[in-house]
Amino acid sequence: MSTRDEHISQPVPAPTITYPAQGSTTGPATLLLGSGIPNALVQVWNIENTHSLGAGRVSAKGRWAFSISGAQPQGPHRIHAHQTYESTTSQWSDKREYEVRLRPDIDVPLVREPVEGAQVEAPPLFSGDVTRPEGFVSIFDLETGLEIARAEVDSDRQWKTPAAPLLPVGQYRISAVHNIAGETSDWGRVRTFTVAAQTGD
C-alpha cells in the first residue's frame, strides 16, 4: 500500500507532443500524437487556453494519438498539452508551433474501411479514396509508428489493400498519408478498429 501512496504523491509529468513537428506545415485537421503516462487523459489546447483541440487516452504502451477536433484556420498556430492521471493534472508541456495550410499540395487520403470502431478479422482490409489518381497510400500503426499497409492508387482515385504483416488480436489506431513522387500529404483522420479473430487457424 505504501508503494501505491508514494506513487500517487509524485507529481505528474507533462506529456510530450511528437506531432505536429516544431515549425512544420499541416492541414486544418491534422494528427496530434505524443507520449504520456499509460491510461492518463491528454488534452491539447491552444497556447492562450481559449479552446481545446481535442483529448485522448494514453495507451498501455505510453502513446496517445487523435485528430484535431473540427478544423483550424489558416496561419500560424501554437499549442500545448497536459495530462490527468489518477485525478492529478500535470503542468503544460512545451509549446509547439506550426503553420496550417487550408489548400495543401496533396490532400489527405480518406479511409473508408475499416469503419471507425469496427471489429474485423485478420488481416484487415484497408480501402479508401484520394483526390488525385496517382501515387500510393501508406497506412501507419500509430502505436508503433510502423507502416502496416501500402496501396497503389488506381485511375478512379481509389485504393485497397490488406495489412502487410499479420496483425495480432487487439485494438489499433491508424492514420494514412498519400505519397506522390516523394511528396506526402498531411495525416488523415485517426481510425480506431479491433482485430477480433485470426483467419486460417
mmCIF file of C-alpha atoms in Angstrom:
data_model
loop_
_atom_site.group_PDB
_atom_site.id
_atom_site.type_symbol
_atom_site.label_atom_id
_atom_site.label_comp_id
_atom_site.label_asym_id
_atom_site.label_seq_id
_atom_site.Cartn_x
_atom_site.Cartn_y
_atom_site.Cartn_z
ATOM 1 C CA MET A 1 0.000 0.000 0.000
ATOM 2 C CA SER A 2 2.844 2.359 0.799
ATOM 3 C CA THR A 3 4.264 1.907 -2.706
ATOM 4 C CA ARG A 4 0.957 2.998 -4.224
ATOM 5 C CA ASP A 5 0.714 6.018 -1.888
ATOM 6 C CA GLU A 6 4.247 7.056 -2.774
ATOM 7 C CA HIS A 7 3.448 6.694 -6.467
ATOM 8 C CA ILE A 8 0.361 8.912 -6.241
ATOM 9 C CA SER A 9 2.232 11.580 -4.271
ATOM 10 C CA GLN A 10 4.727 12.083 -7.090
ATOM 11 C CA PRO A 11 3.981 14.988 -9.474
ATOM 12 C CA VAL A 12 2.552 14.022 -12.855
ATOM 13 C CA PRO A 13 4.983 14.949 -15.655
ATOM 14 C CA ALA A 14 3.765 16.857 -18.689
ATOM 15 C CA PRO A 15 3.057 14.777 -21.809
ATOM 16 C CA THR A 16 5.260 15.012 -24.864
ATOM 17 C CA ILE A 17 3.989 16.266 -28.246
ATOM 18 C CA THR A 18 5.654 14.439 -31.144
ATOM 19 C CA TYR A 19 3.417 15.624 -33.981
ATOM 20 C CA PRO A 20 2.903 18.221 -35.376
ATOM 21 C CA ALA A 21 6.652 18.706 -35.514
ATOM 22 C CA GLN A 22 8.013 22.084 -34.470
ATOM 23 C CA GLY A 23 7.866 24.511 -37.419
ATOM 24 C CA SER A 24 6.033 22.055 -39.682
ATOM 25 C CA THR A 25 3.149 22.704 -42.080
ATOM 26 C CA THR A 26 -0.116 20.804 -41.612
ATOM 27 C CA GLY A 27 -3.649 20.675 -42.909
ATOM 28 C CA PRO A 28 -6.623 22.093 -40.975
ATOM 29 C CA ALA A 29 -7.493 18.836 -39.143
ATOM 30 C CA THR A 30 -4.127 17.246 -38.543
ATOM 31 C CA LEU A 31 -2.939 14.421 -36.336
ATOM 32 C CA LEU A 32 -1.950 15.062 -32.728
ATOM 33 C CA LEU A 33 0.445 12.461 -31.378
ATOM 34 C CA GLY A 34 2.811 12.033 -28.460
ATOM 35 C CA SER A 35 3.699 10.111 -25.319
ATOM 36 C CA GLY A 36 2.471 10.140 -21.741
ATOM 37 C CA ILE A 37 1.586 8.036 -18.706
ATOM 38 C CA PRO A 38 -0.407 4.904 -19.644
ATOM 39 C CA ASN A 39 -4.154 5.450 -19.118
ATOM 40 C CA ALA A 40 -3.754 9.195 -18.483
ATOM 41 C CA LEU A 41 -6.090 11.588 -20.291
ATOM 42 C CA VAL A 42 -4.218 14.025 -22.540
ATOM 43 C CA GLN A 43 -5.817 17.323 -23.507
ATOM 44 C CA VAL A 44 -4.405 19.671 -26.147
ATOM 45 C CA TRP A 45 -5.247 23.381 -26.107
ATOM 46 C CA ASN A 46 -4.196 26.477 -27.976
ATOM 47 C CA ILE A 47 -1.490 28.404 -26.159
ATOM 48 C CA GLU A 48 -3.996 31.029 -24.928
ATOM 49 C CA ASN A 49 -6.172 28.257 -23.408
ATOM 50 C CA THR A 50 -9.293 29.620 -25.104
ATOM 51 C CA HIS A 51 -10.257 26.423 -26.926
ATOM 52 C CA SER A 52 -9.499 22.711 -26.835
ATOM 53 C CA LEU A 53 -8.144 20.934 -29.906
ATOM 54 C CA GLY A 54 -9.074 17.509 -28.575
ATOM 55 C CA ALA A 55 -8.426 14.863 -25.938
ATOM 56 C CA GLY A 56 -7.476 11.215 -25.845
ATOM 57 C CA ARG A 57 -6.366 8.395 -23.585
ATOM 58 C CA VAL A 58 -2.742 7.252 -23.413
ATOM 59 C CA SER A 59 -2.332 3.598 -24.429
ATOM 60 C CA ALA A 60 -0.711 0.881 -22.333
ATOM 61 C CA LYS A 61 2.475 1.481 -24.303
ATOM 62 C CA GLY A 62 2.527 5.170 -23.438
ATOM 63 C CA ARG A 63 1.315 6.597 -26.753
ATOM 64 C CA TRP A 64 -1.581 8.961 -27.410
ATOM 65 C CA ALA A 65 -3.000 9.923 -30.803
ATOM 66 C CA PHE A 66 -6.131 11.659 -32.047
ATOM 67 C CA SER A 67 -7.196 14.034 -34.794
ATOM 68 C CA ILE A 68 -7.839 17.697 -34.075
ATOM 69 C CA SER A 69 -11.491 18.344 -33.328
ATOM 70 C CA GLY A 70 -13.079 20.432 -36.062
ATOM 71 C CA ALA A 71 -10.792 22.415 -38.359
ATOM 72 C CA GLN A 72 -8.164 25.069 -37.755
ATOM 73 C CA PRO A 73 -7.971 28.372 -39.654
ATOM 74 C CA GLN A 74 -5.063 29.051 -41.954
ATOM 75 C CA GLY A 75 -1.950 30.594 -40.456
ATOM 76 C CA PRO A 76 0.432 30.075 -37.518
ATOM 77 C CA HIS A 77 -0.707 28.063 -34.503
ATOM 78 C CA ARG A 78 0.725 27.437 -31.059
ATOM 79 C CA ILE A 79 -0.449 24.584 -28.842
ATOM 80 C CA HIS A 80 0.454 22.798 -25.632
ATOM 81 C CA ALA A 81 -0.857 19.784 -23.695
ATOM 82 C CA HIS A 82 -1.337 18.448 -20.208
ATOM 83 C CA GLN A 83 -2.328 15.038 -18.880
ATOM 84 C CA THR A 84 -4.515 13.956 -15.962
ATOM 85 C CA TYR A 85 -3.619 10.765 -14.143
ATOM 86 C CA GLU A 86 -5.448 9.486 -11.041
ATOM 87 C CA SER A 87 -7.139 12.880 -10.544
ATOM 88 C CA THR A 88 -3.837 14.789 -10.732
ATOM 89 C CA THR A 89 -3.168 17.110 -13.686
ATOM 90 C CA SER A 90 0.334 17.838 -14.932
ATOM 91 C CA GLN A 91 1.860 21.149 -15.852
ATOM 92 C CA TRP A 92 1.640 22.222 -19.502
ATOM 93 C CA SER A 93 4.048 20.711 -21.987
ATOM 94 C CA ASP A 94 6.452 22.827 -24.011
ATOM 95 C CA LYS A 95 4.627 24.832 -26.670
ATOM 96 C CA ARG A 96 4.531 23.559 -30.232
ATOM 97 C CA GLU A 97 4.375 25.983 -33.184
ATOM 98 C CA TYR A 98 3.293 25.059 -36.709
ATOM 99 C CA GLU A 99 1.593 26.514 -39.799
ATOM 100 C CA VAL A 100 -1.801 25.463 -41.143
ATOM 101 C CA ARG A 101 -2.497 25.479 -44.886
ATOM 102 C CA LEU A 102 -6.114 25.120 -45.974
ATOM 103 C CA ARG A 103 -5.209 24.064 -49.532
ATOM 104 C CA PRO A 104 -2.201 21.748 -49.341
ATOM 105 C CA ASP A 105 -0.430 20.452 -52.455
ATOM 106 C CA ILE A 106 -1.685 16.914 -51.704
ATOM 107 C CA ASP A 107 -4.985 16.318 -49.922
ATOM 108 C CA VAL A 108 -5.185 13.751 -47.122
ATOM 109 C CA PRO A 109 -6.491 10.303 -48.054
ATOM 110 C CA LEU A 110 -9.925 9.172 -46.905
ATOM 111 C CA VAL A 111 -10.087 5.768 -45.184
ATOM 112 C CA ARG A 112 -13.406 4.009 -45.813
ATOM 113 C CA GLU A 113 -12.543 0.566 -44.424
ATOM 114 C CA PRO A 114 -12.362 -0.445 -41.684
ATOM 115 C CA VAL A 115 -15.032 1.886 -40.343
ATOM 116 C CA GLU A 116 -14.496 3.611 -37.005
ATOM 117 C CA GLY A 117 -14.925 1.185 -34.105
ATOM 118 C CA ALA A 118 -15.199 -1.901 -36.346
ATOM 119 C CA GLN A 119 -14.253 -5.421 -35.305
ATOM 120 C CA VAL A 120 -12.511 -7.192 -38.177
ATOM 121 C CA GLU A 121 -10.781 -10.456 -38.915
ATOM 122 C CA ALA A 122 -7.085 -10.604 -39.725
ATOM 123 C CA PRO A 123 -5.690 -9.451 -41.999
ATOM 124 C CA PRO A 124 -7.886 -6.331 -42.084
ATOM 125 C CA LEU A 125 -8.674 -4.822 -45.461
ATOM 126 C CA PHE A 126 -7.898 -1.133 -45.885
ATOM 127 C CA SER A 127 -9.594 0.916 -48.606
ATOM 128 C CA GLY A 128 -10.462 4.480 -49.403
ATOM 129 C CA ASP A 129 -10.298 7.432 -51.786
ATOM 130 C CA VAL A 130 -7.906 10.225 -52.722
ATOM 131 C CA THR A 131 -8.314 13.356 -54.844
ATOM 132 C CA ARG A 132 -5.563 12.605 -57.391
ATOM 133 C CA PRO A 133 -5.258 9.361 -59.430
ATOM 134 C CA GLU A 134 -1.546 8.797 -58.804
ATOM 135 C CA GLY A 135 0.960 7.672 -56.205
ATOM 136 C CA PHE A 136 0.253 5.377 -53.282
ATOM 137 C CA VAL A 137 -1.310 5.474 -49.828
ATOM 138 C CA SER A 138 0.559 4.310 -46.727
ATOM 139 C CA ILE A 139 -1.225 3.120 -43.580
ATOM 140 C CA PHE A 140 0.646 3.542 -40.283
ATOM 141 C CA ASP A 141 0.058 1.956 -36.890
ATOM 142 C CA LEU A 142 0.189 4.987 -34.575
ATOM 143 C CA GLU A 143 1.192 2.806 -31.626
ATOM 144 C CA THR A 144 4.434 1.680 -33.239
ATOM 145 C CA GLY A 145 4.944 4.267 -35.976
ATOM 146 C CA LEU A 146 5.359 1.427 -38.485
ATOM 147 C CA GLU A 147 3.839 1.197 -41.951
ATOM 148 C CA ILE A 148 1.453 -1.769 -41.947
ATOM 149 C CA ALA A 149 -0.015 -1.419 -45.455
ATOM 150 C CA ARG A 150 0.658 0.293 -48.780
ATOM 151 C CA ALA A 151 -1.740 0.570 -51.716
ATOM 152 C CA GLU A 152 -1.319 1.924 -55.233
ATOM 153 C CA VAL A 153 -3.943 4.478 -56.263
ATOM 154 C CA ASP A 154 -5.962 3.441 -59.327
ATOM 155 C CA SER A 155 -7.337 5.569 -62.166
ATOM 156 C CA ASP A 156 -10.624 6.006 -60.268
ATOM 157 C CA ARG A 157 -8.717 7.628 -57.368
ATOM 158 C CA GLN A 158 -9.370 4.631 -55.147
ATOM 159 C CA TRP A 159 -7.018 2.339 -53.224
ATOM 160 C CA LYS A 160 -7.369 -1.012 -51.484
ATOM 161 C CA THR A 161 -5.010 -3.451 -49.752
ATOM 162 C CA PRO A 162 -4.845 -5.915 -46.844
ATOM 163 C CA ALA A 163 -2.456 -5.250 -43.971
ATOM 164 C CA ALA A 164 1.062 -6.391 -44.859
ATOM 165 C CA PRO A 165 2.023 -8.098 -41.558
ATOM 166 C CA LEU A 166 -0.391 -10.391 -39.744
ATOM 167 C CA LEU A 167 -1.752 -8.106 -37.041
ATOM 168 C CA PRO A 168 -2.315 -9.753 -33.652
ATOM 169 C CA VAL A 169 -5.716 -9.607 -31.969
ATOM 170 C CA GLY A 170 -6.191 -6.226 -30.312
ATOM 171 C CA GLN A 171 -7.144 -2.604 -30.843
ATOM 172 C CA TYR A 172 -5.380 -0.401 -33.389
ATOM 173 C CA ARG A 173 -5.193 3.313 -34.114
ATOM 174 C CA ILE A 174 -4.115 4.114 -37.648
ATOM 175 C CA SER A 175 -3.648 7.075 -39.938
ATOM 176 C CA ALA A 176 -2.799 7.352 -43.620
ATOM 177 C CA VAL A 177 -0.780 9.581 -45.936
ATOM 178 C CA HIS A 178 -0.884 9.960 -49.730
ATOM 179 C CA ASN A 179 2.552 9.843 -51.380
ATOM 180 C CA ILE A 180 3.059 11.309 -54.880
ATOM 181 C CA ALA A 181 6.570 11.308 -56.339
ATOM 182 C CA GLY A 182 8.191 11.509 -52.933
ATOM 183 C CA GLU A 183 5.921 14.261 -51.578
ATOM 184 C CA THR A 184 3.417 13.286 -48.897
ATOM 185 C CA SER A 185 0.123 14.667 -47.679
ATOM 186 C CA ASP A 186 -0.666 15.536 -44.098
ATOM 187 C CA TRP A 187 -2.002 12.734 -41.873
ATOM 188 C CA GLY A 188 -5.597 11.667 -42.442
ATOM 189 C CA ARG A 189 -8.184 11.305 -39.689
ATOM 190 C CA VAL A 190 -7.296 8.763 -36.990
ATOM 191 C CA ARG A 191 -9.219 5.500 -37.381
ATOM 192 C CA THR A 192 -9.661 3.042 -34.480
ATOM 193 C CA PHE A 193 -10.627 -0.609 -35.005
ATOM 194 C CA THR A 194 -10.171 -4.001 -33.368
ATOM 195 C CA VAL A 195 -8.759 -7.186 -34.861
ATOM 196 C CA ALA A 196 -11.102 -9.705 -33.232
ATOM 197 C CA ALA A 197 -10.102 -13.008 -34.822
ATOM 198 C CA GLN A 198 -7.437 -14.641 -36.929
ATOM 199 C CA THR A 199 -8.447 -16.440 -40.126
ATOM 200 C CA GLY A 200 -6.930 -19.666 -41.375
ATOM 201 C CA ASP A 201 -6.415 -21.259 -37.940
#
